[in-house]
Amino acid sequence: MRPVPVRLRTERQEKPGALKKLKGNKLIRHYHVLLKRKEQLKQRKANPKEIQKVQSELDMLGIDAYQKASQNGQNKRRGGDSSVILVEYVKSQKYPKTVYPIDLLEIGCVSIDNKCSTSKLFRVDRIDLHSTHPLIKQQDILERTPSEGMYGCISCSLVLNFAPPETRGDILLHCTRLLKPPTEQMKSLFFLVLPAPCVLNSRYMSLETISKMMEDLGLFTVYTKTTAKIVYLIYEYRKEPKSVIVWKKKELFKGATRNNFFIPLNTTEATRRPVNKDEQ
Ligand SMILES: C[S@@+](CC[C@H](N)C(=O)[O-])C[C@H]1O[C@@H](n2cnc3c(N)ncnc32)[C@H](O)[C@@H]1O
């Protein structure tokens, strides 16, 4: 049987009644499909009514239900809390005692009792576009300024695949502005988690592409773990990003079953850098 092209799979419509019944991973997957569909419609400047229809489906599913499903997804039985990987890595490094607790910024935080919060290795600041707890600040990472804190570690777990494509590169670049410069004792860490298909089954990206892209940002791979579902990557922040970085979509792999995930990055275009009060 011929594989169904991603385009057709993503364009499948759910009936409103069926939408309400979606739960768990199915809900998360469908939410992402709708976000992607909305993005595609916006890009081809489709009729605003079509865009509004997709937005209504998103609203019907609801960001709260999506986040609840994400929280449940962190439940061990269903794939687990990705910060366990980060905690194990940090423990294995045998950093001098003086570096602890490491200041950690958790982007896209949906739970305040992840392993990174309970391990005592970190002092954690948490942000999310839609806060679900008083200890999670409601904030877009792109709006966060260095005056709100500089970090020895930033966690960006399953966030980029949620973010609109044109903001993904900006998010990575912006994170470098919030990482503390390297010291002799420790280099700041960036923890990136993506669904495995984004890196292993994209037409436009591979593990090698993402590694080169991150090196342009001054972030060097120190740990990689891939499972059937998830890719975990840890980077050390060793130097400033290059002043000119341009990564455009270029087909690397052909195949009807591949997806279109990509992280466009262009530092020559105006990036949404918030003005830090100290810099005014
Ligand atoms: C799938 S959840 C990830 C939850 C958790 N980090 C994990 O690893 O399971 C994605 C979260 O990223 C958040 N998010 C997406 N873009 C963001 C941005 N620009 N700034 C802050 N949070 C963002 C969303 O609101 C959503 O709660």
Coordinates of C-alpha atoms and ligand atoms in Angstrom, one line a residue:
M1 CA 0.0 0.0 0.0
R2 CA 1.3 3.5 -0.9
P3 CA 2.1 5.6 2.2
V4 CA -0.3 8.6 2.7
P5 CA 1.6 11.9 2.1
V6 CA 2.0 14.1 5.2
R7 CA 0.0 16.8 3.5
L8 CA -3.1 14.6 3.2
R9 CA -2.6 13.2 6.7
T10 CA -2.4 16.7 8.2
E11 CA -5.4 17.9 6.3
R12 CA -7.8 15.4 7.8
Q13 CA -10.7 17.2 9.5
E14 CA -12.2 16.0 12.7
K15 CA -15.9 16.5 13.3
P16 CA -16.7 19.0 16.2
G17 CA -18.1 16.1 18.3
A18 CA -15.0 14.0 17.7
L19 CA -12.8 16.9 18.7
K20 CA -14.3 17.1 22.2
K21 CA -13.6 13.4 22.7
L22 CA -9.9 13.6 21.8
K23 CA -7.6 12.8 24.8
G24 CA -3.9 12.3 25.6
N25 CA -1.5 11.9 22.8
K26 CA -4.2 12.0 20.2
L27 CA -5.3 15.4 21.5
I28 CA -1.7 16.7 21.5
R29 CA -1.1 15.4 18.0
H30 CA -4.3 16.9 16.6
Y31 CA -3.6 20.3 18.3
H32 CA -0.2 20.3 16.5
V33 CA -1.8 19.3 13.2
L34 CA -4.2 22.3 13.6
L35 CA -1.4 24.7 14.5
K36 CA 0.5 23.5 11.4
R37 CA -2.6 23.8 9.2
K38 CA -3.2 27.4 10.5
E39 CA 0.4 28.3 9.7
Q40 CA 0.2 26.8 6.2
L41 CA -3.0 28.8 5.5
K42 CA -1.4 32.0 6.8
Q43 CA 1.7 31.5 4.7
R44 CA -0.3 31.1 1.5
K45 CA -2.4 34.1 2.5
A46 CA -5.6 32.0 2.5
N47 CA -9.1 33.4 3.0
P48 CA -9.3 34.7 6.6
K49 CA -12.5 32.6 7.1
E50 CA -10.5 29.4 6.5
I51 CA -8.0 30.5 9.0
Q52 CA -10.7 31.4 11.5
K53 CA -12.3 27.9 11.0
V54 CA -9.0 26.3 12.1
Q55 CA -8.7 28.7 15.0
S56 CA -12.2 27.7 16.1
E57 CA -11.2 24.1 16.1
L58 CA -8.2 25.0 18.2
D59 CA -10.4 26.9 20.6
M60 CA -12.8 23.9 20.7
L61 CA -9.9 21.6 21.8
G62 CA -8.7 24.3 24.1
I63 CA -5.2 25.3 25.3
D64 CA -6.1 24.1 28.8
A65 CA -7.0 20.6 27.6
Y66 CA -3.8 20.6 25.5
Q67 CA -1.6 21.5 28.4
K68 CA -3.3 19.0 30.7
A69 CA -2.6 16.4 28.1
S70 CA 1.1 17.6 28.0
Q71 CA 1.3 17.3 31.8
N72 CA -0.1 13.8 31.6
G73 CA 2.4 13.1 28.9
Q74 CA 5.1 13.8 31.4
N75 CA 3.7 11.1 33.6
K76 CA 6.3 8.3 33.6
R77 CA 3.9 5.7 32.2
R78 CA 3.4 7.7 29.1
G79 CA 6.9 8.7 28.0
G80 CA 8.1 10.5 31.0
D81 CA 9.6 13.8 32.2
S82 CA 12.4 14.7 29.8
S83 CA 14.2 16.7 32.5
V84 CA 15.3 13.3 34.0
I85 CA 17.9 13.2 31.1
L86 CA 19.2 16.7 32.0
V87 CA 19.5 15.8 35.7
E88 CA 21.4 12.6 34.9
Y89 CA 23.7 14.5 32.5
V90 CA 24.5 17.3 35.0
K91 CA 25.2 14.7 37.8
S92 CA 27.6 12.8 35.5
Q93 CA 29.7 16.0 34.9
K94 CA 31.0 16.2 38.5
Y95 CA 31.1 20.0 38.4
P96 CA 32.7 21.7 41.4
K97 CA 30.2 22.1 44.3
T98 CA 30.4 25.9 43.9
V99 CA 28.3 25.8 40.7
Y100 CA 25.2 24.5 42.5
P101 CA 22.4 25.3 42.5
I102 CA 22.6 26.1 38.8
D103 CA 20.1 28.8 37.6
L104 CA 17.7 27.1 35.2
L105 CA 15.1 28.6 32.9
E106 CA 12.4 26.1 32.0
I107 CA 10.6 27.3 28.8
G108 CA 7.2 25.8 28.1
C109 CA 6.8 24.6 31.7
V110 CA 3.6 22.7 32.4
S111 CA 4.5 21.1 35.7
I112 CA 6.4 22.5 38.8
D113 CA 7.5 19.1 40.1
N114 CA 9.6 17.8 37.3
K115 CA 12.9 16.1 38.2
C116 CA 14.8 19.3 37.4
S117 CA 12.7 21.0 40.2
T118 CA 13.0 18.3 42.8
S119 CA 16.7 17.3 42.2
K120 CA 18.1 20.3 44.2
L121 CA 20.7 20.7 41.4
F122 CA 18.9 23.7 40.1
R123 CA 17.2 26.9 41.1
V124 CA 14.3 27.1 38.6
D125 CA 12.5 29.9 36.9
R126 CA 9.6 28.7 34.8
I127 CA 7.7 30.3 31.9
D128 CA 5.0 29.3 29.5
L129 CA 2.7 31.1 27.0
H130 CA -0.3 29.9 29.1
S131 CA 0.6 29.5 32.8
T132 CA -1.1 26.7 34.6
H133 CA 0.4 27.5 38.1
P134 CA 1.3 30.6 40.1
L135 CA 5.0 29.5 40.0
I136 CA 5.0 29.5 36.2
K137 CA 5.2 33.0 34.8
Q138 CA 3.0 33.6 31.8
Q139 CA 5.5 34.9 29.3
D140 CA 6.7 34.4 25.7
I141 CA 10.4 33.5 25.8
L142 CA 11.0 36.1 23.0
E143 CA 9.8 38.8 25.5
R144 CA 12.1 37.9 28.3
T145 CA 15.0 40.2 28.9
P146 CA 18.5 39.5 30.3
S147 CA 17.6 41.9 33.2
E148 CA 15.1 39.3 34.4
G149 CA 17.9 36.7 34.9
M150 CA 20.8 35.0 33.2
Y151 CA 21.0 31.3 33.3
G152 CA 23.6 28.5 33.6
C153 CA 21.0 26.2 31.9
I154 CA 18.0 26.7 29.7
S155 CA 15.5 23.8 29.1
C156 CA 13.5 24.0 25.8
S157 CA 11.6 20.7 25.9
L158 CA 9.0 20.1 23.2
V159 CA 8.6 23.8 22.6
L160 CA 10.0 24.5 19.2
N161 CA 7.7 22.0 17.5
F162 CA 4.8 24.0 19.1
A163 CA 6.1 27.4 18.1
P164 CA 5.3 28.9 14.7
P165 CA 8.2 28.1 12.2
E166 CA 9.3 31.8 11.7
T167 CA 9.9 32.1 15.5
R168 CA 11.9 28.9 16.0
G169 CA 15.3 30.3 15.0
D170 CA 14.6 33.5 17.0
I171 CA 13.8 31.5 20.1
L172 CA 17.2 29.7 19.8
L173 CA 19.1 32.9 19.2
H174 CA 17.3 34.7 22.0
C175 CA 18.1 31.9 24.4
T176 CA 21.9 32.5 23.8
R177 CA 21.3 36.1 25.1
L178 CA 20.0 34.6 28.4
L179 CA 22.8 32.1 28.9
K180 CA 25.7 33.1 31.2
P181 CA 29.0 33.3 29.4
P182 CA 31.3 30.3 30.0
T183 CA 33.4 30.2 33.2
E184 CA 36.4 27.9 34.0
Q185 CA 34.2 25.8 36.2
M186 CA 31.3 25.3 33.9
K187 CA 29.9 26.2 30.5
S188 CA 26.2 27.0 30.4
L189 CA 23.9 24.3 29.0
F190 CA 21.1 24.3 26.6
F191 CA 18.7 21.4 26.7
L192 CA 16.7 20.8 23.6
V193 CA 14.0 18.2 23.2
L194 CA 12.1 17.5 20.0
P195 CA 9.8 14.8 18.7
A196 CA 12.0 12.3 16.9
P197 CA 10.3 12.7 13.5
C198 CA 11.2 16.5 13.5
V199 CA 14.9 15.6 13.3
L200 CA 14.9 12.0 12.0
N201 CA 12.2 12.1 9.4
S202 CA 12.2 15.7 8.0
R203 CA 12.8 16.6 4.4
Y204 CA 14.8 19.6 5.5
M205 CA 16.7 18.6 8.7
S206 CA 18.8 15.9 10.2
L207 CA 20.8 15.6 13.4
E208 CA 23.8 16.9 11.5
T209 CA 21.9 20.0 10.2
I210 CA 20.7 20.9 13.7
S211 CA 24.2 20.4 15.1
K212 CA 25.8 22.7 12.5
M213 CA 23.0 25.3 13.1
M214 CA 23.6 25.2 16.8
E215 CA 27.3 25.6 16.4
D216 CA 26.7 28.8 14.4
L217 CA 24.9 29.9 17.6
G218 CA 27.9 29.0 19.8
L219 CA 26.2 25.9 21.1
F220 CA 28.2 22.7 20.9
T221 CA 26.6 19.2 21.2
V222 CA 27.8 17.3 24.3
Y223 CA 25.0 14.8 24.6
T224 CA 22.5 13.1 22.2
K225 CA 19.9 10.5 22.9
T226 CA 17.4 9.3 20.4
T227 CA 14.4 7.1 21.0
A228 CA 11.6 6.1 18.6
K229 CA 9.6 9.1 19.8
I230 CA 12.0 11.7 21.2
V231 CA 15.4 13.3 20.5
Y232 CA 17.2 14.7 23.6
L233 CA 20.1 17.1 22.9
I234 CA 22.4 18.9 25.3
Y235 CA 24.7 21.7 24.2
E236 CA 27.4 23.7 25.9
Y237 CA 27.4 27.4 25.2
R238 CA 31.1 28.0 24.3
K239 CA 31.1 31.2 22.3
E240 CA 29.0 34.1 21.0
P241 CA 26.7 33.3 18.0
K242 CA 28.2 34.2 14.6
S243 CA 27.1 37.7 13.5
V244 CA 25.6 36.5 10.3
I245 CA 23.7 33.2 10.3
V246 CA 21.4 32.2 7.5
W247 CA 19.6 28.8 7.4
K248 CA 17.0 28.4 4.7
K249 CA 14.7 25.5 3.9
K250 CA 16.5 23.3 1.4
E251 CA 15.3 19.8 0.6
L252 CA 17.9 17.2 1.9
F253 CA 15.8 14.1 1.7
K254 CA 13.0 13.1 -0.6
G255 CA 10.0 10.9 0.3
A256 CA 6.3 11.2 0.6
T257 CA 6.3 10.0 4.2
R258 CA 8.7 12.7 5.3
N259 CA 7.5 15.8 7.1
N260 CA 8.4 19.5 6.6
F261 CA 9.8 20.4 10.0
F262 CA 12.5 23.1 9.8
I263 CA 14.0 25.8 12.0
P264 CA 14.5 28.8 9.8
L265 CA 17.2 31.1 11.1
N266 CA 18.3 34.4 9.6
T267 CA 20.2 36.9 11.7
T268 CA 20.3 39.4 8.9
E269 CA 16.5 40.0 9.3
A270 CA 15.3 42.1 12.2
T271 CA 14.8 39.7 15.1
R272 CA 12.4 40.4 17.9
R273 CA 15.0 41.3 20.5
P274 CA 13.4 43.1 23.5
V275 CA 15.4 46.1 24.5
N276 CA 17.0 45.5 27.9
K277 CA 16.6 48.5 30.1
D278 CA 20.3 48.3 30.9
E279 CA 21.1 48.7 27.2
Q280 CA 18.9 51.7 26.5
Ligands
LIG1 C1 4.1 20.3 24.5 S1 4.2 21.5 25.7 C2 5.8 21.0 26.4 C3 5.7 20.7 27.8 C4 6.9 20.3 28.5 N1 8.0 21.2 28.4 C5 7.4 18.9 28.1 O1 8.5 18.7 27.8 O2 6.5 18.0 28.0 C6 4.7 23.0 24.8 C7 4.6 24.2 25.7 O3 5.5 25.2 25.1 C8 4.8 26.5 25.4 N2 5.4 27.5 24.4 C9 5.4 27.5 23.1 N3 6.0 28.6 22.6 C10 6.4 29.3 23.7 C11 7.1 30.5 23.8 N4 7.4 31.3 22.7 N5 7.4 31.0 25.1 C12 7.0 30.3 26.1 N6 6.4 29.1 26.1 C13 6.1 28.6 24.9 C14 3.4 26.2 25.1 O4 2.5 27.1 25.7 C15 3.2 24.8 25.7 O5 2.7 24.8 27.0

